[in-house]
């Protein structure tokens, strides 16, 4: 979702830095981009709809500027066009904003009565106008920012410049991610750490309600009440090289190919080092609730099966966007596990805050280090999947389910698990390499309008993820159903040649799912089967089959998602879709 980047210093061209930084933020999803920079003491703004390359053609890169801010916008208020894109300017304030100002209409009305005019439909321009109005009255930026924070409701990460002193960038943060990168005689502003890793690994995070004034030498940080506080510098310890596509055509394909390595890392970190006891013991809590969104929610559904079957304790899995509004029966005896790749998903973060307010113990299963959720929870477990750039998650989802499995097997006999999990990376690699089969299946389904996925129990959870993967990147409508539910309505949608993917990894429910497959097959469906090697199914029941190698049941379930990821990729490729950046989607969903 929207990205912010900023530069102040004389060591680089601000314009080049910001353009490059915007490209690093592209993966978050955007539909327009813009830059404000200082040229000869004046703030200039250049914006453009669509790709960053459109913006580049409008910029004169020869301008020597030493300060500027840039933005990639993912439309929330107002259509994606040049006027609505950032930076926004009002009076002497020029700003870029991520998040949502919830009471912007009310503030807009008030400012309208003061005679202020607006060009765009955005809440961000209202924020610029409000700060300008407060600065006009107080003649003091710090005072204006404190009053602004009191007045607005909602989420915001803001970077702004003011005409009266063009040597500084002001940053304000509440519920939207923002960091400050440290250089020597130069400083950087960004929505996330990967955007600045090429230049520095040192950065400062702001807590909600805080603001900072940044120039080329100093970072003055202020707490929620405007009292100056100590700047704590953190050092990023991850691998910056993963932000490159390397030999692969798409990040998604690269990230799928990284899955064996991700599993190796998790196993050696938690299992081989006998570190399982460093993972939380869920038996210590009365109730276990998992909250997450999208694929992370699907990972939670898989984890529910692992935890319930292996630890014998019940688990509820909640969509974070619903959790906030429902009646909750959570208290200090319970644990709430938030799963999030980015660690920035606004709904999941809000759910964590609610769980904390109810005194539950909160655990984050998070990929991005030092992200908002990682910082907010009582206990964080990193999924160690490395940077994931493709909007559609693959390796991070896999790392989440493997970690949930590891949490669930702590008090089991580990000898067999160690053996089985050690052979998982090789098995996954083999599955990934069945490219020709996936291409063949993809060519069979690429022109269909509707595709169905069916499975029972954990296979249903895997189907939900397979269906999401397919629809989000190929734009083919697809739904996942618990196989037994089909005849309660959905089966009316099955007609001649309708593709149905069926997943069967659990022998106990295999016979029942096979019956459901026969029901749709006899109504003309074409069956694409993903099945465990040790489950027998008569050949006439399916049209194509992907066989998952023998392993312990939970491990077969984990492997079964790989063909679904690969098939989605191949379908999207055949349809010429924008695989890494599907339309309308964002990698970090930082608004609720
Ligand atoms: C789908 C996908 C999304 C995310 C969801 C939550 O491929 O990536 O559904 O899973 O937006 O994001 P995180 O995990 O960052 O909280």
Coordinates of C-alpha atoms and ligand atoms in Angstrom, one line a residue:
X1 CA 0.0 0.0 0.0
X2 CA 1.1 3.7 -0.3
X3 CA 4.8 4.2 0.2
X4 CA 6.8 7.1 1.5
X5 CA 10.5 7.9 0.8
X6 CA 12.5 11.0 1.7
X7 CA 16.1 12.3 1.6
X8 CA 18.0 15.1 3.2
X9 CA 21.8 15.5 2.6
X10 CA 24.3 16.8 0.2
X11 CA 25.9 13.5 -0.6
X12 CA 23.4 12.3 -3.2
X13 CA 21.0 13.7 -5.7
X14 CA 17.7 13.8 -3.8
X15 CA 15.9 13.2 -7.0
X16 CA 17.8 10.1 -8.0
X17 CA 17.6 8.7 -4.4
X18 CA 13.8 9.3 -4.3
X19 CA 13.1 7.7 -7.7
X20 CA 15.2 4.7 -6.8
X21 CA 13.5 4.5 -3.3
X22 CA 10.1 4.7 -5.0
X23 CA 11.0 1.7 -7.1
X24 CA 12.0 -0.2 -4.0
X25 CA 8.5 0.6 -2.6
X26 CA 6.7 -0.5 -5.8
X27 CA 6.0 -4.0 -4.5
X28 CA 3.7 -2.5 -1.8
X29 CA 1.2 -1.7 -4.6
X30 CA 0.4 1.7 -6.1
X31 CA -1.5 3.5 -8.9
X32 CA 0.3 6.9 -9.0
X33 CA 3.5 8.5 -7.8
X34 CA 4.9 11.9 -7.0
X35 CA 7.9 13.8 -5.7
X36 CA 8.4 17.2 -4.0
X37 CA 12.0 18.5 -4.0
X38 CA 13.7 21.8 -3.2
X39 CA 15.3 23.6 -6.2
X40 CA 16.8 26.9 -5.5
X41 CA 15.0 27.3 -2.1
X42 CA 11.6 26.6 -3.7
X43 CA 9.6 23.4 -3.3
X44 CA 8.7 21.9 -6.7
X45 CA 6.1 19.1 -7.1
X46 CA 6.0 16.6 -10.0
X47 CA 3.3 13.9 -10.0
X48 CA 2.0 11.3 -12.4
X49 CA -0.7 8.6 -12.7
X50 CA 0.4 5.0 -13.3
X51 CA 4.0 3.6 -13.3
X52 CA 7.0 5.3 -11.8
X53 CA 8.5 5.4 -15.3
X54 CA 5.7 7.9 -16.2
X55 CA 7.0 10.1 -13.3
X56 CA 10.6 9.8 -14.4
X57 CA 9.8 11.1 -17.9
X58 CA 8.4 14.3 -16.3
X59 CA 11.4 14.9 -14.0
X60 CA 14.6 16.8 -14.9
X61 CA 17.0 14.5 -13.2
X62 CA 19.9 17.0 -13.7
X63 CA 18.4 19.3 -11.0
X64 CA 20.8 19.3 -8.0
X65 CA 18.5 19.0 -5.0
X66 CA 19.5 18.0 -1.5
X67 CA 16.1 17.4 0.0
X68 CA 12.9 15.9 -1.1
X69 CA 10.0 13.6 -0.4
X70 CA 8.3 11.0 -2.6
X71 CA 5.2 8.9 -2.6
X72 CA 3.5 5.9 -4.2
X73 CA -0.3 6.1 -3.8
X74 CA -2.8 3.3 -3.5
X75 CA -6.1 5.1 -3.9
X76 CA -8.5 5.2 -0.9
X77 CA -10.1 8.6 -1.1
X78 CA -10.6 9.7 -4.6
X79 CA -9.8 7.9 -7.9
X80 CA -6.2 7.2 -8.9
X81 CA -5.3 10.4 -10.9
X82 CA -2.7 13.0 -10.9
X83 CA -4.6 15.5 -8.8
X84 CA -5.3 13.0 -6.1
X85 CA -1.7 11.7 -6.1
X86 CA 0.8 13.0 -3.5
X87 CA 2.6 15.3 -2.6
X88 CA -0.2 17.6 -1.7
X89 CA 0.4 21.3 -1.1
X90 CA -1.5 23.7 1.0
X91 CA -0.2 27.2 1.7
X92 CA 3.4 26.7 2.9
X93 CA 3.0 23.0 3.6
X94 CA 3.9 20.2 1.2
X95 CA 3.3 16.6 2.4
X96 CA 3.0 13.0 1.6
X97 CA 0.7 10.8 3.7
X98 CA -0.1 7.1 4.2
X99 CA -3.2 6.0 6.2
X100 CA -6.7 7.4 6.5
X101 CA -7.8 10.5 8.3
X102 CA -11.2 9.4 9.5
X103 CA -12.7 12.8 10.4
X104 CA -11.4 14.5 7.3
X105 CA -14.9 15.6 6.1
X106 CA -15.6 17.4 9.3
X107 CA -12.2 19.1 9.2
X108 CA -12.6 19.9 5.5
X109 CA -15.9 21.7 6.3
X110 CA -14.3 23.7 9.1
X111 CA -11.3 24.7 6.9
X112 CA -13.7 25.6 4.1
X113 CA -15.4 28.1 6.4
X114 CA -11.9 29.7 7.0
X115 CA -11.9 30.1 3.2
X116 CA -9.5 27.3 2.4
X117 CA -9.8 25.7 -1.0
X118 CA -9.1 22.1 -2.1
X119 CA -8.1 20.7 -5.4
X120 CA -8.3 16.9 -4.7
X121 CA -10.8 14.5 -3.2
X122 CA -8.2 13.2 -0.7
X123 CA -8.1 13.2 3.1
X124 CA -4.3 13.9 2.7
X125 CA -4.8 17.3 1.2
X126 CA -7.1 18.1 4.2
X127 CA -4.2 17.1 6.4
X128 CA -1.9 19.4 4.6
X129 CA -4.4 22.2 4.8
X130 CA -5.0 21.7 8.5
X131 CA -1.3 21.7 9.3
X132 CA -0.9 24.9 7.2
X133 CA -3.8 26.6 9.0
X134 CA -2.3 25.6 12.4
X135 CA 1.1 26.8 11.4
X136 CA -0.3 30.1 10.2
X137 CA -1.9 30.6 13.6
X138 CA 1.0 29.4 15.8
X139 CA 4.0 30.3 13.6
X140 CA 5.6 27.2 15.2
X141 CA 5.8 23.8 13.4
X142 CA 6.1 21.8 16.6
X143 CA 3.1 23.5 18.1
X144 CA 1.2 23.0 14.8
X145 CA 2.0 19.3 14.8
X146 CA 0.8 18.8 18.4
X147 CA -2.5 20.6 17.6
X148 CA -2.8 18.5 14.4
X149 CA -2.4 15.3 16.3
X150 CA -5.1 16.4 18.8
X151 CA -7.5 17.2 16.0
X152 CA -7.3 14.3 13.7
X153 CA -8.6 10.8 14.1
X154 CA -7.2 7.9 12.2
X155 CA -3.9 6.6 10.9
X156 CA -1.1 8.6 9.4
X157 CA 2.5 8.4 8.5
X158 CA 3.3 11.9 7.2
X159 CA 6.5 13.4 5.8
X160 CA 6.3 17.1 5.1
X161 CA 8.3 20.1 4.1
X162 CA 7.6 23.7 4.9
X163 CA 8.4 26.7 2.7
X164 CA 9.8 28.7 5.6
X165 CA 12.7 26.3 6.2
X166 CA 13.5 24.0 3.4
X167 CA 16.5 22.3 5.1
X168 CA 14.2 19.9 7.2
X169 CA 11.7 17.1 6.8
X170 CA 9.1 16.7 9.5
X171 CA 7.7 13.2 10.0
X172 CA 4.6 12.3 12.1
X173 CA 3.5 8.8 12.8
X174 CA 0.3 7.2 14.1
X175 CA -0.8 3.6 13.3
X176 CA 1.0 3.7 9.9
X177 CA 4.6 2.5 9.4
X178 CA 7.4 5.0 9.1
X179 CA 11.1 4.8 9.8
X180 CA 14.1 7.1 9.6
X181 CA 17.3 5.8 8.1
X182 CA 20.7 7.1 9.4
X183 CA 23.5 8.1 7.1
X184 CA 26.5 10.2 7.8
X185 CA 25.7 13.8 6.8
X186 CA 22.5 12.5 5.3
X187 CA 19.3 11.0 6.5
X188 CA 16.5 9.0 4.9
X189 CA 12.8 8.6 5.5
X190 CA 10.9 5.5 4.4
X191 CA 7.7 3.4 4.9
X192 CA 9.8 0.3 5.4
X193 CA 13.3 -0.8 6.0
X194 CA 13.9 -2.6 2.6
X195 CA 13.6 0.8 0.8
X196 CA 16.7 2.2 2.4
X197 CA 18.9 -1.0 2.8
X198 CA 21.0 -0.2 -0.1
X199 CA 22.3 2.9 1.7
X200 CA 22.1 2.1 5.4
X201 CA 21.2 -0.6 7.8
X202 CA 20.8 1.8 10.7
X203 CA 17.4 3.2 11.4
X204 CA 15.1 4.7 14.0
X205 CA 11.5 3.7 14.5
X206 CA 8.8 6.1 15.8
X207 CA 6.0 4.9 18.1
X208 CA 2.4 5.9 17.5
X209 CA 1.9 9.6 18.2
X210 CA 5.5 10.5 17.9
X211 CA 7.1 13.0 15.5
X212 CA 10.6 14.0 14.4
X213 CA 12.4 16.8 12.7
X214 CA 15.1 15.5 10.4
X215 CA 17.9 17.4 8.6
X216 CA 21.2 16.2 7.1
X217 CA 22.9 16.0 10.5
X218 CA 20.3 15.5 13.2
X219 CA 17.2 13.7 14.1
X220 CA 15.2 15.4 16.8
X221 CA 12.6 13.0 18.1
X222 CA 9.5 14.0 20.2
X223 CA 7.2 11.9 22.2
X224 CA 3.4 12.0 22.0
X225 CA 3.3 15.1 24.2
X226 CA 6.0 16.9 22.2
X227 CA 8.8 16.3 24.8
X228 CA 12.2 15.6 23.1
X229 CA 13.3 12.0 23.7
X230 CA 16.4 10.0 23.1
X231 CA 17.0 8.5 19.6
X232 CA 17.5 4.8 19.8
X233 CA 19.3 3.5 16.7
X234 CA 18.6 0.0 15.5
X235 CA 20.6 -2.1 13.0
X236 CA 18.9 -4.3 10.4
X237 CA 20.3 -7.8 10.5
X238 CA 18.5 -9.3 7.5
X239 CA 19.7 -10.0 4.0
X240 CA 19.3 -7.1 1.6
X241 CA 20.2 -9.1 -1.5
X242 CA 16.8 -10.9 -1.5
X243 CA 15.3 -7.7 -2.9
X244 CA 16.7 -8.6 -6.3
X245 CA 14.8 -10.9 -8.8
X246 CA 18.0 -12.6 -9.9
X247 CA 17.7 -15.1 -12.7
X248 CA 13.9 -15.4 -12.3
X249 CA 11.3 -13.8 -14.5
X250 CA 9.1 -12.8 -11.5
X251 CA 9.6 -12.4 -7.8
X252 CA 6.8 -14.8 -7.2
X253 CA 8.6 -17.6 -9.0
X254 CA 11.9 -16.7 -7.2
X255 CA 10.1 -16.8 -3.9
X256 CA 8.5 -20.2 -4.6
X257 CA 12.0 -21.5 -5.5
X258 CA 13.2 -20.1 -2.2
X259 CA 10.8 -22.3 -0.3
X260 CA 13.1 -25.3 0.3
X261 CA 15.7 -22.9 1.8
X262 CA 13.1 -21.2 4.0
X263 CA 12.1 -24.6 5.4
X264 CA 15.7 -25.5 6.0
X265 CA 16.3 -22.3 7.9
X266 CA 13.2 -22.8 10.1
X267 CA 14.1 -26.4 10.8
X268 CA 17.7 -25.7 11.7
X269 CA 16.7 -22.7 13.8
X270 CA 14.0 -24.4 15.8
X271 CA 14.2 -28.1 15.4
X272 CA 17.8 -29.2 14.9
X273 CA 19.1 -26.8 17.5
X274 CA 16.6 -28.3 19.9
X275 CA 15.2 -24.9 20.2
X276 CA 11.6 -25.9 20.1
X277 CA 11.2 -24.9 23.8
X278 CA 11.9 -21.3 22.7
X279 CA 8.6 -21.5 20.9
X280 CA 5.5 -20.7 23.0
X281 CA 3.8 -23.6 24.9
X282 CA 0.1 -23.2 24.1
X283 CA -0.9 -25.5 26.9
X284 CA -0.2 -22.6 29.3
X285 CA -3.4 -20.8 28.1
X286 CA -7.0 -21.5 28.5
X287 CA -8.1 -20.5 25.0
X288 CA -6.1 -20.1 21.8
X289 CA -7.2 -17.6 19.2
X290 CA -5.5 -16.9 15.9
X291 CA -6.1 -13.6 14.1
X292 CA -5.0 -12.7 10.6
X293 CA -6.1 -11.6 7.2
X294 CA -6.0 -13.2 3.7
X295 CA -3.4 -15.9 3.2
X296 CA -2.2 -15.5 6.8
X297 CA -5.7 -16.3 7.9
X298 CA -5.6 -19.4 5.7
X299 CA -2.3 -20.3 7.4
X300 CA -4.1 -19.9 10.7
X301 CA -6.8 -22.4 9.5
X302 CA -4.0 -24.9 8.7
X303 CA -2.4 -24.3 12.1
X304 CA -5.7 -24.9 13.8
X305 CA -5.6 -28.5 12.5
X306 CA -2.0 -29.0 13.6
X307 CA -2.6 -27.5 17.1
X308 CA -5.9 -29.3 17.7
X309 CA -4.6 -32.7 16.5
X310 CA -1.2 -32.6 18.0
X311 CA -1.7 -30.7 21.2
X312 CA -5.4 -31.6 21.8
X313 CA -6.5 -28.1 22.5
X314 CA -9.2 -26.1 20.8
X315 CA -8.3 -23.2 18.6
X316 CA -10.5 -20.4 17.1
X317 CA -9.3 -18.7 14.0
X318 CA -10.7 -15.2 13.3
X319 CA -10.5 -12.7 10.5
X320 CA -8.8 -9.7 12.0
X321 CA -11.1 -7.4 10.2
X322 CA -14.1 -9.0 11.9
X323 CA -12.4 -9.6 15.3
X324 CA -12.5 -5.9 16.1
X325 CA -16.3 -5.7 15.9
X326 CA -17.4 -8.9 17.4
X327 CA -18.2 -9.7 21.0
X328 CA -15.0 -11.2 22.5
X329 CA -14.7 -13.7 25.3
X330 CA -11.0 -13.2 25.8
X331 CA -9.2 -12.6 29.1
X332 CA -5.9 -12.8 30.9
X333 CA -5.9 -16.7 30.8
X334 CA -5.9 -16.7 27.0
X335 CA -3.4 -16.3 24.1
X336 CA -4.0 -14.5 20.9
X337 CA -1.7 -15.3 18.0
X338 CA -1.4 -12.7 15.2
X339 CA -0.1 -14.0 11.9
X340 CA 1.3 -11.5 9.5
X341 CA 4.0 -11.5 6.8
X342 CA 4.4 -7.8 6.7
X343 CA 3.7 -7.1 10.3
X344 CA 1.9 -4.0 9.2
X345 CA -1.6 -5.2 8.3
X346 CA -3.8 -2.5 10.0
X347 CA -6.6 -4.9 10.9
X348 CA -4.3 -7.5 12.5
X349 CA -2.4 -4.8 14.4
X350 CA -5.7 -3.4 15.7
X351 CA -6.7 -7.0 16.8
X352 CA -3.5 -7.3 18.7
X353 CA -4.2 -4.0 20.5
X354 CA -7.7 -5.2 21.4
X355 CA -6.3 -8.5 22.7
X356 CA -3.8 -6.6 24.8
X357 CA -6.5 -4.4 26.2
X358 CA -8.3 -7.6 27.3
X359 CA -5.1 -8.7 29.0
X360 CA -4.6 -11.7 26.8
X361 CA -1.0 -12.8 26.1
X362 CA -0.2 -11.8 22.5
X363 CA 2.1 -13.6 20.1
X364 CA 3.1 -12.4 16.7
X365 CA 4.1 -14.8 13.9
X366 CA 5.7 -12.2 11.7
X367 CA 8.2 -12.1 8.8
X368 CA 9.3 -8.5 8.8
X369 CA 11.6 -7.7 11.6
X370 CA 10.8 -4.7 13.8
X371 CA 7.5 -4.2 12.0
X372 CA 4.6 -2.7 13.9
X373 CA 3.0 -6.0 14.9
X374 CA 6.5 -7.4 15.9
X375 CA 6.9 -4.4 18.2
X376 CA 3.4 -4.5 19.6
X377 CA 3.0 -8.1 20.6
X378 CA 4.2 -9.5 24.0
X379 CA 6.2 -12.3 22.2
X380 CA 7.4 -12.4 18.6
X381 CA 8.4 -15.4 16.5
X382 CA 10.0 -14.6 13.2
X383 CA 9.2 -16.8 10.2
X384 CA 12.7 -16.2 8.7
X385 CA 11.4 -16.3 5.2
X386 CA 13.5 -13.3 4.0
X387 CA 12.0 -10.3 2.1
X388 CA 8.9 -11.2 0.1
X389 CA 8.4 -8.8 -2.7
X390 CA 5.6 -10.4 -4.9
X391 CA 2.3 -9.2 -3.7
X392 CA 0.9 -12.7 -3.6
X393 CA 2.5 -14.5 -0.7
X394 CA 4.1 -17.9 -1.2
X395 CA 7.2 -18.5 0.9
X396 CA 6.0 -16.5 3.8
X397 CA 2.7 -18.4 3.9
X398 CA 4.6 -21.7 3.8
X399 CA 6.9 -20.5 6.6
X400 CA 3.8 -19.6 8.7
X401 CA 2.3 -23.1 8.4
X402 CA 5.7 -24.8 9.1
X403 CA 6.1 -22.6 12.2
X404 CA 2.6 -23.5 13.4
X405 CA 3.5 -27.2 12.9
X406 CA 6.7 -26.7 14.9
X407 CA 4.7 -25.0 17.7
X408 CA 2.3 -28.0 17.8
X409 CA 4.8 -30.8 18.0
X410 CA 6.9 -29.6 21.0
X411 CA 5.9 -32.4 23.4
X412 CA 5.9 -35.2 20.8
X413 CA 8.6 -37.7 20.0
X414 CA 10.8 -35.6 17.8
X415 CA 12.9 -38.3 16.3
X416 CA 10.5 -39.1 13.5
X417 CA 9.6 -35.4 13.0
X418 CA 13.2 -34.5 12.6
X419 CA 13.7 -37.2 10.0
X420 CA 10.6 -36.3 8.1
X421 CA 11.1 -32.5 8.3
X422 CA 14.7 -32.8 7.2
X423 CA 13.6 -34.5 3.9
X424 CA 10.9 -31.8 3.3
X425 CA 13.1 -29.3 1.5
X426 CA 14.2 -31.9 -1.1
X427 CA 10.6 -33.1 -1.6
X428 CA 9.4 -29.5 -2.0
X429 CA 12.2 -28.8 -4.6
X430 CA 11.1 -31.8 -6.6
X431 CA 7.5 -30.7 -6.5
X432 CA 8.5 -27.2 -7.6
X433 CA 10.4 -28.7 -10.5
X434 CA 7.3 -30.5 -12.0
X435 CA 7.0 -27.3 -14.1
X436 CA 5.8 -29.1 -17.3
X437 CA 2.9 -30.7 -15.5
X438 CA 1.9 -27.3 -14.0
X439 CA 2.2 -25.7 -17.5
X440 CA 0.0 -28.4 -19.0
X441 CA -2.7 -27.9 -16.3
X442 CA -2.4 -24.2 -16.6
X443 CA -3.1 -24.3 -20.3
X444 CA -6.2 -26.5 -19.7
X445 CA -7.8 -23.9 -17.3
X446 CA -6.4 -20.6 -18.4
X447 CA -9.5 -19.6 -20.5
X448 CA -12.1 -20.6 -18.0
X449 CA -14.3 -18.1 -16.1
X450 CA -14.9 -20.0 -12.9
X451 CA -12.7 -22.6 -11.1
X452 CA -13.6 -24.5 -8.0
X453 CA -11.4 -26.0 -5.3
X454 CA -12.7 -28.7 -3.0
X455 CA -11.3 -30.5 0.0
X456 CA -12.2 -31.5 3.5
X457 CA -10.7 -30.5 6.9
X458 CA -7.1 -29.4 6.5
X459 CA -7.4 -29.9 2.7
X460 CA -10.2 -27.4 2.7
X461 CA -7.9 -24.9 4.4
X462 CA -5.3 -25.6 1.7
X463 CA -7.9 -25.1 -1.0
X464 CA -8.8 -21.7 0.4
X465 CA -5.2 -20.6 -0.2
X466 CA -5.0 -22.3 -3.6
X467 CA -8.2 -20.5 -4.7
X468 CA -7.0 -17.1 -3.4
X469 CA -3.6 -17.5 -5.1
X470 CA -5.2 -18.3 -8.4
X471 CA -7.8 -15.5 -8.4
X472 CA -5.6 -12.7 -7.1
X473 CA -2.9 -13.1 -9.8
X474 CA -4.8 -14.6 -12.8
X475 CA -8.1 -12.7 -12.3
X476 CA -10.1 -15.8 -12.9
X477 CA -13.0 -16.2 -10.6
X478 CA -12.5 -19.0 -8.2
X479 CA -14.0 -20.4 -5.0
X480 CA -13.0 -23.0 -2.5
X481 CA -15.6 -25.2 -0.9
X482 CA -15.6 -27.7 1.9
X483 CA -16.2 -30.7 -0.4
X484 CA -19.3 -31.9 1.6
X485 CA -20.9 -28.5 1.2
X486 CA -21.2 -28.6 -2.6
X487 CA -24.5 -30.4 -2.8
X488 CA -26.0 -27.7 -0.5
X489 CA -26.0 -25.2 -3.3
X490 CA -22.8 -24.7 -5.2
X491 CA -23.1 -27.9 -7.3
X492 CA -25.6 -26.0 -9.5
X493 CA -22.6 -24.0 -10.8
X494 CA -20.9 -27.2 -12.1
X495 CA -21.4 -27.7 -15.8
X496 CA -19.6 -29.3 -18.8
X497 CA -15.8 -28.9 -18.4
X498 CA -15.9 -26.7 -15.3
X499 CA -12.5 -27.1 -13.7
X500 CA -12.5 -28.5 -10.2
X501 CA -9.3 -28.8 -8.2
X502 CA -9.6 -31.4 -5.4
X503 CA -7.0 -31.8 -2.6
X504 CA -6.8 -35.0 -0.7
X505 CA -3.9 -35.4 1.8
X506 CA -5.7 -37.1 4.6
X507 CA -6.6 -40.8 4.2
X508 CA -9.3 -40.7 6.9
X509 CA -11.5 -38.3 4.8
X510 CA -10.3 -39.5 1.4
X511 CA -13.2 -41.7 0.6
X512 CA -15.7 -38.9 1.4
X513 CA -13.9 -36.4 -0.8
X514 CA -13.7 -39.0 -3.6
X515 CA -17.5 -39.3 -3.5
X516 CA -17.8 -35.6 -3.8
X517 CA -15.4 -35.6 -6.8
X518 CA -17.6 -38.3 -8.4
X519 CA -20.6 -36.1 -7.9
X520 CA -19.1 -33.2 -9.8
X521 CA -17.4 -35.4 -12.4
X522 CA -20.8 -37.0 -13.3
X523 CA -22.0 -33.4 -14.0
X524 CA -19.3 -32.8 -16.5
X525 CA -16.5 -31.2 -14.3
X526 CA -12.9 -31.7 -15.2
X527 CA -11.0 -32.9 -12.2
X528 CA -7.5 -31.7 -11.3
X529 CA -6.4 -33.8 -8.4
X530 CA -3.7 -33.0 -5.8
X531 CA -3.3 -36.2 -3.8
X532 CA -1.0 -37.9 -1.4
X533 CA 1.0 -40.8 -2.9
X534 CA -0.4 -43.3 -0.5
X535 CA -4.1 -42.7 -1.2
X536 CA -5.6 -44.8 -3.9
X537 CA -8.1 -43.3 -6.3
X538 CA -9.4 -45.0 -9.5
X539 CA -8.1 -43.3 -12.7
X540 CA -11.5 -42.7 -14.2
X541 CA -12.3 -40.3 -11.4
X542 CA -9.9 -37.5 -12.4
X543 CA -8.4 -35.9 -15.5
X544 CA -5.0 -34.7 -14.2
X545 CA -3.1 -35.6 -11.1
X546 CA -0.3 -34.1 -9.1
X547 CA 1.1 -36.7 -6.6
X548 CA 2.5 -35.5 -3.3
X549 CA 5.3 -37.7 -2.0
X550 CA 4.7 -39.9 1.0
X551 CA 5.4 -38.3 4.4
X552 CA 3.7 -37.7 7.8
X553 CA 0.1 -36.5 7.2
X554 CA 0.7 -32.9 8.3
X555 CA 3.8 -32.7 6.0
X556 CA 1.9 -33.9 3.0
X557 CA -0.7 -31.2 3.7
X558 CA 2.1 -28.6 3.8
X559 CA 3.5 -29.9 0.5
X560 CA 0.1 -29.8 -1.2
X561 CA 0.1 -26.0 -1.5
X562 CA 3.2 -26.0 -3.7
X563 CA 1.5 -27.3 -6.9
X564 CA -1.4 -24.8 -6.3
X565 CA 1.1 -21.9 -6.1
X566 CA 2.9 -23.1 -9.2
X567 CA -0.3 -23.6 -11.2
X568 CA -1.6 -20.2 -10.2
X569 CA 1.7 -18.7 -11.4
X570 CA 1.6 -20.5 -14.7
X571 CA -2.0 -19.6 -15.3
X572 CA -1.3 -15.9 -14.6
X573 CA 1.7 -16.1 -16.9
X574 CA -0.3 -17.6 -19.8
X575 CA -2.9 -14.9 -19.4
X576 CA -0.2 -12.2 -19.5
X577 CA -1.1 -10.8 -16.0
X578 CA 1.0 -8.5 -13.9
X579 CA 2.1 -11.4 -11.6
X580 CA 4.2 -9.6 -9.0
X581 CA 1.9 -6.6 -8.8
X582 CA -1.7 -7.7 -9.5
X583 CA -4.2 -4.9 -10.1
X584 CA -5.8 -3.2 -7.1
X585 CA -3.6 -5.1 -4.6
X586 CA -1.0 -4.0 -2.2
X587 CA 1.6 -5.9 -0.3
X588 CA 1.2 -4.1 3.0
X589 CA -2.4 -3.3 3.8
X590 CA -1.9 -0.5 6.2
X591 CA -5.5 0.8 6.2
X592 CA -8.4 -0.9 8.0
Ligands
LIG1 C1 -2.4 -13.0 -0.6 C2 -1.8 -12.2 0.4 C3 -2.7 -11.5 1.4 C4 -2.0 -11.3 2.7 C5 -2.9 -10.5 3.6 C6 -2.3 -10.3 5.0 O1 -1.4 -13.6 -1.4 O2 -0.6 -12.0 0.4 O3 -3.9 -12.1 1.5 O4 -1.8 -12.6 3.3 O5 -3.0 -9.2 3.1 O6 -1.0 -9.8 4.9 P1 0.1 -9.9 6.1 O7 0.5 -11.3 6.2 O8 1.2 -9.0 5.7 O9 -0.6 -9.5 7.4

